[in-house]
mmCIF file of C-alpha atoms in Angstrom:
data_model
loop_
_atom_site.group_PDB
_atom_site.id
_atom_site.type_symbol
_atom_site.label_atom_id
_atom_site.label_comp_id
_atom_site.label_asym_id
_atom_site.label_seq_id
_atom_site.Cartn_x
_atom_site.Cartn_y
_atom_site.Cartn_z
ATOM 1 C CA UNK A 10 228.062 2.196 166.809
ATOM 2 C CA UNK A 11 228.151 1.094 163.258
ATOM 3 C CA UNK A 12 224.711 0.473 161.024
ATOM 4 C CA UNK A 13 224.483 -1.930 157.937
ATOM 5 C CA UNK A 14 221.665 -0.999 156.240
ATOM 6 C CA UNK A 15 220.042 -1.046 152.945
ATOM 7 C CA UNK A 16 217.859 0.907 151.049
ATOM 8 C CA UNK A 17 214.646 1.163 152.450
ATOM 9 C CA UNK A 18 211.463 -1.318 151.128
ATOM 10 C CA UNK A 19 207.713 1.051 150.258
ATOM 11 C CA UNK A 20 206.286 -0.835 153.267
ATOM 12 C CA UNK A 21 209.383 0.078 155.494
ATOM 13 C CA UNK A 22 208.868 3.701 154.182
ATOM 14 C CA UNK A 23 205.426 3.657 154.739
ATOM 15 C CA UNK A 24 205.623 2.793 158.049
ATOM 16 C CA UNK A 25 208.742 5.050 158.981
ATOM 17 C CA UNK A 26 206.640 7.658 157.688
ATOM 18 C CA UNK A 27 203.437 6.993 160.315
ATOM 19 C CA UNK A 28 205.499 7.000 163.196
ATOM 20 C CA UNK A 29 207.690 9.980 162.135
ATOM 21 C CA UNK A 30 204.106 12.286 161.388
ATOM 22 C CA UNK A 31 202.819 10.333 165.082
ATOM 23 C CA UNK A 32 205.576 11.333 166.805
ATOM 24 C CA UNK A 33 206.532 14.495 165.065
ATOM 25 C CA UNK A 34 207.266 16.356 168.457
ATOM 26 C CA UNK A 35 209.797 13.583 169.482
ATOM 27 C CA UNK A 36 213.051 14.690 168.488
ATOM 28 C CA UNK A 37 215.164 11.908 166.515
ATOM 29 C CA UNK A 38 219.382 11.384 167.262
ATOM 30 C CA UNK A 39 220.183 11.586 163.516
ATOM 31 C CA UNK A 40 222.485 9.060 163.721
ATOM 32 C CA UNK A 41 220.306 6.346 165.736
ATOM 33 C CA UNK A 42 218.757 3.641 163.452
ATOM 34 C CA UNK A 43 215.467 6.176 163.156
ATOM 35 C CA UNK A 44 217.465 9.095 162.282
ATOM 36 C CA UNK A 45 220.115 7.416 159.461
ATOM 37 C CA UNK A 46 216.978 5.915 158.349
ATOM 38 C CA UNK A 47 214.459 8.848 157.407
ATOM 39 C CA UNK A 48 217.556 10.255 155.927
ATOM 40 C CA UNK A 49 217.677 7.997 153.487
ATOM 41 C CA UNK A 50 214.083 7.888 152.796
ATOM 42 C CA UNK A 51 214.223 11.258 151.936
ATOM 43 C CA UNK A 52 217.280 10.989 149.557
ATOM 44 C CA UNK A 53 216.210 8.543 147.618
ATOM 45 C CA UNK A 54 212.629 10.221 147.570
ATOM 46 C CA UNK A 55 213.626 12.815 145.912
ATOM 47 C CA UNK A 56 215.881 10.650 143.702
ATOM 48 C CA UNK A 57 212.688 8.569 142.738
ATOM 49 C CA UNK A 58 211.193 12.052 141.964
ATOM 50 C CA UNK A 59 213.828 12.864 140.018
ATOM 51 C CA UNK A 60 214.423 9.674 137.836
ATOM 52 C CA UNK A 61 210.772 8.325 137.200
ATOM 53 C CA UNK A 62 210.839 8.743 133.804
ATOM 54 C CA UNK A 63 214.189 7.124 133.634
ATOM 55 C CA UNK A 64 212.654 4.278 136.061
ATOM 56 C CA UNK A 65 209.789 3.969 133.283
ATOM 57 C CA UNK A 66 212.379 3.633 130.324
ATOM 58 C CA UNK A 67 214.383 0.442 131.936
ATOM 59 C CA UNK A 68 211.343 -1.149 133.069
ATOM 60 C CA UNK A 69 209.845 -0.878 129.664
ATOM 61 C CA UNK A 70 213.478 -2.304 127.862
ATOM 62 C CA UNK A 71 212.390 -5.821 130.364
ATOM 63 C CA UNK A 72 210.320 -6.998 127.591
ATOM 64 C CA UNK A 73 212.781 -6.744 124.670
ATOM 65 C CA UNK A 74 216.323 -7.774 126.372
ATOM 66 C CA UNK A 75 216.237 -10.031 123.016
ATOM 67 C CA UNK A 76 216.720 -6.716 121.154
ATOM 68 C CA UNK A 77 215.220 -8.927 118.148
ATOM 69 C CA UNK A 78 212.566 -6.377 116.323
ATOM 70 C CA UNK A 79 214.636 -2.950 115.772
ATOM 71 C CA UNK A 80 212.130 -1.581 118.289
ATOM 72 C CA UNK A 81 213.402 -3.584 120.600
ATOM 73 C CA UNK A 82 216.478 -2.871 120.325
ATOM 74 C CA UNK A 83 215.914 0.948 119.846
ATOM 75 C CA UNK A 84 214.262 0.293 123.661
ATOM 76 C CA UNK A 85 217.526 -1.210 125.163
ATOM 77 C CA UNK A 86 219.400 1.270 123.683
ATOM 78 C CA UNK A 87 217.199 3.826 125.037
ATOM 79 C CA UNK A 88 217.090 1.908 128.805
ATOM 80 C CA UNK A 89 221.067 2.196 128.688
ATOM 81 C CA UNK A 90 220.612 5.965 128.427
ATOM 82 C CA UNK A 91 218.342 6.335 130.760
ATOM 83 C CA UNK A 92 220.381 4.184 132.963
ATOM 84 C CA UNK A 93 223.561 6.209 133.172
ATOM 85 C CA UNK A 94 221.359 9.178 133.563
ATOM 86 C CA UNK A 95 220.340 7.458 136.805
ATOM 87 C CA UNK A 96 223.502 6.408 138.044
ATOM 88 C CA UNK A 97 225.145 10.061 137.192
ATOM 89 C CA UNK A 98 221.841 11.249 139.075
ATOM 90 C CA UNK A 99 222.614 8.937 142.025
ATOM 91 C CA UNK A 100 226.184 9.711 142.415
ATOM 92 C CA UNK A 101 225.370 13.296 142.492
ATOM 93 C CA UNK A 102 222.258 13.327 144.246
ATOM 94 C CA UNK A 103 222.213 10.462 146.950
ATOM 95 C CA UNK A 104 225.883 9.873 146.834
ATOM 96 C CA UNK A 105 226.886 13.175 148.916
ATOM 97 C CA UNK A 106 223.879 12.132 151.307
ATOM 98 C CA UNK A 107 225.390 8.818 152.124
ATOM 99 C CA UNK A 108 229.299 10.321 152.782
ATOM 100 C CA UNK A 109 227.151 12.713 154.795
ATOM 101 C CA UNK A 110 225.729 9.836 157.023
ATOM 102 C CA UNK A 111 228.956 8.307 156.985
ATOM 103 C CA UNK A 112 231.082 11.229 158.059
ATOM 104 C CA UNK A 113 228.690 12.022 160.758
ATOM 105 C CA UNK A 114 227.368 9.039 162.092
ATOM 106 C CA UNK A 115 230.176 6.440 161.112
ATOM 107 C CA UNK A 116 227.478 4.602 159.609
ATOM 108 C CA UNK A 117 228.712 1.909 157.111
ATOM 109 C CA UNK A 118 226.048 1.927 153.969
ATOM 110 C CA UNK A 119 226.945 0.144 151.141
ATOM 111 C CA UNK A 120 226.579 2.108 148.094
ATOM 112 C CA UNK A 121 226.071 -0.684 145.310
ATOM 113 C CA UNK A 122 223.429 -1.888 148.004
ATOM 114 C CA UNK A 123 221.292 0.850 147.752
ATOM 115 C CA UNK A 124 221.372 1.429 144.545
ATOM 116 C CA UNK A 125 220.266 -2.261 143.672
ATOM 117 C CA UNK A 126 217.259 -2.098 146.214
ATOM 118 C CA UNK A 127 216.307 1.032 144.797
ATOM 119 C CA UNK A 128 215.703 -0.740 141.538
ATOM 120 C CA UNK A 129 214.160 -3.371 143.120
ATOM 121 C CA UNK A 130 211.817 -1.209 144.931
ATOM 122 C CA UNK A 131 211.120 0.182 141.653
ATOM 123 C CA UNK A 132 209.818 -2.842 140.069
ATOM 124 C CA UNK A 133 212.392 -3.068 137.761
ATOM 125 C CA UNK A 134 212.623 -6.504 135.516
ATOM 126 C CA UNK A 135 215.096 -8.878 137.060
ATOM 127 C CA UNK A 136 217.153 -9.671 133.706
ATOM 128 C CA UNK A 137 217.363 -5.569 133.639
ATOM 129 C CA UNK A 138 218.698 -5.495 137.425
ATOM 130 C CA UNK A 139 221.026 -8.189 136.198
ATOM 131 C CA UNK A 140 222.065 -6.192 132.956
ATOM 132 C CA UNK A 141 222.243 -2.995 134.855
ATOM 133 C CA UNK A 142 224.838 -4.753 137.615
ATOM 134 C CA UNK A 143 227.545 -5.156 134.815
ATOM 135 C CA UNK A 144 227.124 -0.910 134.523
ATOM 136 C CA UNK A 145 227.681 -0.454 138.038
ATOM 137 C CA UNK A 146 231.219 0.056 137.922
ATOM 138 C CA UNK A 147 230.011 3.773 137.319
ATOM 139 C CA UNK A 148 228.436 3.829 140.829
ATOM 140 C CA UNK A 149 231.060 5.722 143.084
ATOM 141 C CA UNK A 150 231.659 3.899 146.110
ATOM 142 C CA UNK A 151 230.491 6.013 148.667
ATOM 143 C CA UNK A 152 231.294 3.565 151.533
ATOM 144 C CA UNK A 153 233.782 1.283 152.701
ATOM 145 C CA UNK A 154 232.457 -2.157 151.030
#
């Protein structure tokens, strides 16, 4: 059986997490929709963890995608760090995770996919999702598209 899926929303997370410390004794198929599911969550959990001050520094450049005061632009500049820091971050920490899912499960996930709903999740500024969507060529394709 093959899964399309994206990255999970904070409500679908919330909830997944409920029923998985409800029915803790209930074993999961790791590859059912359940299973694939709280795998991600925790991936990109720990991602999150690892990239919230990265998150912080893209949602911040939002507010000066002018670039017109030099602080401005001195905030891009430091958003398009901290964006390649999270997409070197995501290839080598949630990247394996999905080719895991794949290999296992034969699960398709689309890795462009979650990697765009994880910055919407995040809150970031829609003219940043859009300027960060012209890096993603640095996003390894984890899945067949």
């Amino acid at each position: 059986m093959i899964y399309t899926f994206r990255a999970l929303s904070v409500a679908s997370i919330a909830a997944l997490s409920f029923v998985a410390a409800s029915c803790s004794s209930v074993s999961v198929d790791p590859c059912s929709r359940a299973g694939v599911d709280a795998r991600m969550e925790d991936s990109l959990s720990d991602y999150a963890r690892s990239v919230r001050g990265d998150i912080n520094d893209i949602r911040q450049a939002g507010r000066f995608m002018g670039g017109e005061t030099t602080f401005g632009a001195m905030r891009i500049a430091k958003a398009v760090s901290a964006l390649e820091n999270m997409i070197d971050r995501f290839n080598s920490d949630v990247v394996p995770d999905i080719q895991a899912i794949q290999d296992e499960c034969g699960a398709v996930v689309v890795t462009r996919d979650v990697f765009f709903e994880f910055l919407d999740d995040a809150g970031v500024n829609r003219n940043v999702r859009d300027w960060a969507d012209r890096m993603a060529s640095m996003i390894e394709d984890g899945a067949a598209d």
